[in-house]
Amino acid sequence: MMIEKDKKFMISWERAIKLGRLKFSLIYGAFFGVFVFVFATLFSYFVFYNKSDYELNKLIIKFIIFLVLGFLLSYFSTWTKNNKKYNKLKNK
């Protein structure tokens, strides 16, 4: 018998599977990348204030890097981990 947490995960992951790996990674990777970019930028601003780090071109490059890293993490790590968990729960 599955616990409620596992049932919610199964429903949520079935929706993600319908999106497909690429679309899922683009959406969730972008959210993750933006979140980490904002957090890292604010942390850097308040802890290591350096005016040269806040030039527009440097911020744009950092933003793109965080988006790409968020996509790659979501595409390879998150998808694989959640798919394994889903298959394990489904075969219980």
Short mmCIF file of C-alpha atoms in Angstrom, two decimals:
data_model
loop_
_atom_site.label_atom_id
_atom_site.label_comp_id
_atom_site.label_asym_id
_atom_site.label_seq_id
_atom_site.Cartn_x
_atom_site.Cartn_y
_atom_site.Cartn_z
CA MET A 1 0.00 0.00 0.00
CA MET A 2 1.33 3.42 -1.00
CA ILE A 3 1.44 6.33 1.37
CA GLU A 4 -0.22 9.62 0.44
CA LYS A 5 3.12 11.29 -0.35
CA ASP A 6 3.93 8.60 -2.92
CA LYS A 7 0.48 8.87 -4.51
CA LYS A 8 0.95 12.63 -4.93
CA PHE A 9 4.38 12.05 -6.45
CA MET A 10 2.95 9.49 -8.90
CA ILE A 11 0.24 11.91 -10.06
CA SER A 12 2.70 14.78 -10.35
CA TRP A 13 5.27 12.74 -12.24
CA GLU A 14 2.67 11.32 -14.65
CA ARG A 15 1.90 14.93 -15.64
CA ALA A 16 5.61 15.56 -16.13
CA ILE A 17 5.94 12.47 -18.31
CA LYS A 18 3.13 13.77 -20.53
CA LEU A 19 5.11 16.97 -21.03
CA GLY A 20 8.12 14.99 -22.18
CA ARG A 21 11.69 15.19 -21.04
CA LEU A 22 12.69 18.19 -23.15
CA LYS A 23 9.69 20.37 -22.33
CA PHE A 24 9.87 19.41 -18.64
CA SER A 25 13.55 20.34 -18.54
CA LEU A 26 13.00 23.63 -20.33
CA ILE A 27 10.23 24.68 -17.94
CA TYR A 28 11.61 23.47 -14.62
CA GLY A 29 15.23 24.07 -15.55
CA ALA A 30 14.41 27.68 -16.40
CA PHE A 31 12.60 28.18 -13.06
CA PHE A 32 15.52 26.64 -11.20
CA GLY A 33 18.09 28.63 -13.17
CA VAL A 34 16.31 31.94 -12.57
CA PHE A 35 15.90 31.19 -8.86
CA VAL A 36 19.57 30.30 -8.41
CA PHE A 37 20.67 33.31 -10.50
CA VAL A 38 18.64 35.72 -8.35
CA PHE A 39 19.80 34.10 -5.11
CA ALA A 40 23.47 34.02 -6.16
CA THR A 41 23.37 37.59 -7.44
CA LEU A 42 21.76 38.94 -4.27
CA PHE A 43 24.11 36.93 -2.07
CA SER A 44 27.09 38.19 -4.02
CA TYR A 45 25.79 41.76 -3.86
CA PHE A 46 25.32 41.79 -0.10
CA VAL A 47 28.39 39.74 0.83
CA PHE A 48 31.04 40.55 -1.81
CA TYR A 49 29.98 43.89 -3.26
CA ASN A 50 32.06 44.57 -6.34
CA LYS A 51 30.71 47.03 -8.91
CA SER A 52 32.37 45.28 -11.82
CA ASP A 53 30.27 42.16 -11.18
CA TYR A 54 27.08 44.08 -11.87
CA GLU A 55 27.73 45.31 -15.37
CA LEU A 56 24.89 44.37 -17.71
CA ASN A 57 26.96 42.18 -20.02
CA LYS A 58 28.34 40.14 -17.09
CA LEU A 59 24.87 39.73 -15.60
CA ILE A 60 23.48 38.54 -18.95
CA ILE A 61 26.28 35.99 -19.30
CA LYS A 62 25.72 34.72 -15.74
CA PHE A 63 21.98 34.53 -16.38
CA ILE A 64 22.48 32.44 -19.53
CA ILE A 65 24.92 30.16 -17.71
CA PHE A 66 22.44 29.56 -14.88
CA LEU A 67 19.65 28.84 -17.38
CA VAL A 68 21.80 26.30 -19.21
CA LEU A 69 22.94 24.67 -15.96
CA GLY A 70 19.34 24.52 -14.72
CA PHE A 71 18.28 22.85 -17.97
CA LEU A 72 21.12 20.32 -17.89
CA LEU A 73 20.53 19.46 -14.24
CA SER A 74 16.83 19.03 -14.87
CA TYR A 75 17.33 17.06 -18.10
CA PHE A 76 19.85 14.56 -16.78
CA SER A 77 19.68 14.39 -12.99
CA THR A 78 16.12 15.29 -11.99
CA TRP A 79 14.42 13.38 -14.81
CA THR A 80 16.49 10.25 -14.24
CA LYS A 81 16.04 10.29 -10.46
CA ASN A 82 12.30 10.88 -10.61
CA ASN A 83 11.80 8.31 -13.36
CA LYS A 84 13.57 5.65 -11.29
CA LYS A 85 11.44 6.53 -8.28
CA TYR A 86 8.26 6.46 -10.38
CA ASN A 87 9.08 3.05 -11.90
CA LYS A 88 9.94 1.64 -8.46
CA LEU A 89 6.62 2.85 -7.00
CA LYS A 90 4.67 1.69 -10.05
CA ASN A 91 6.08 -1.84 -9.78
CA LYS A 92 5.33 -2.15 -6.04
#
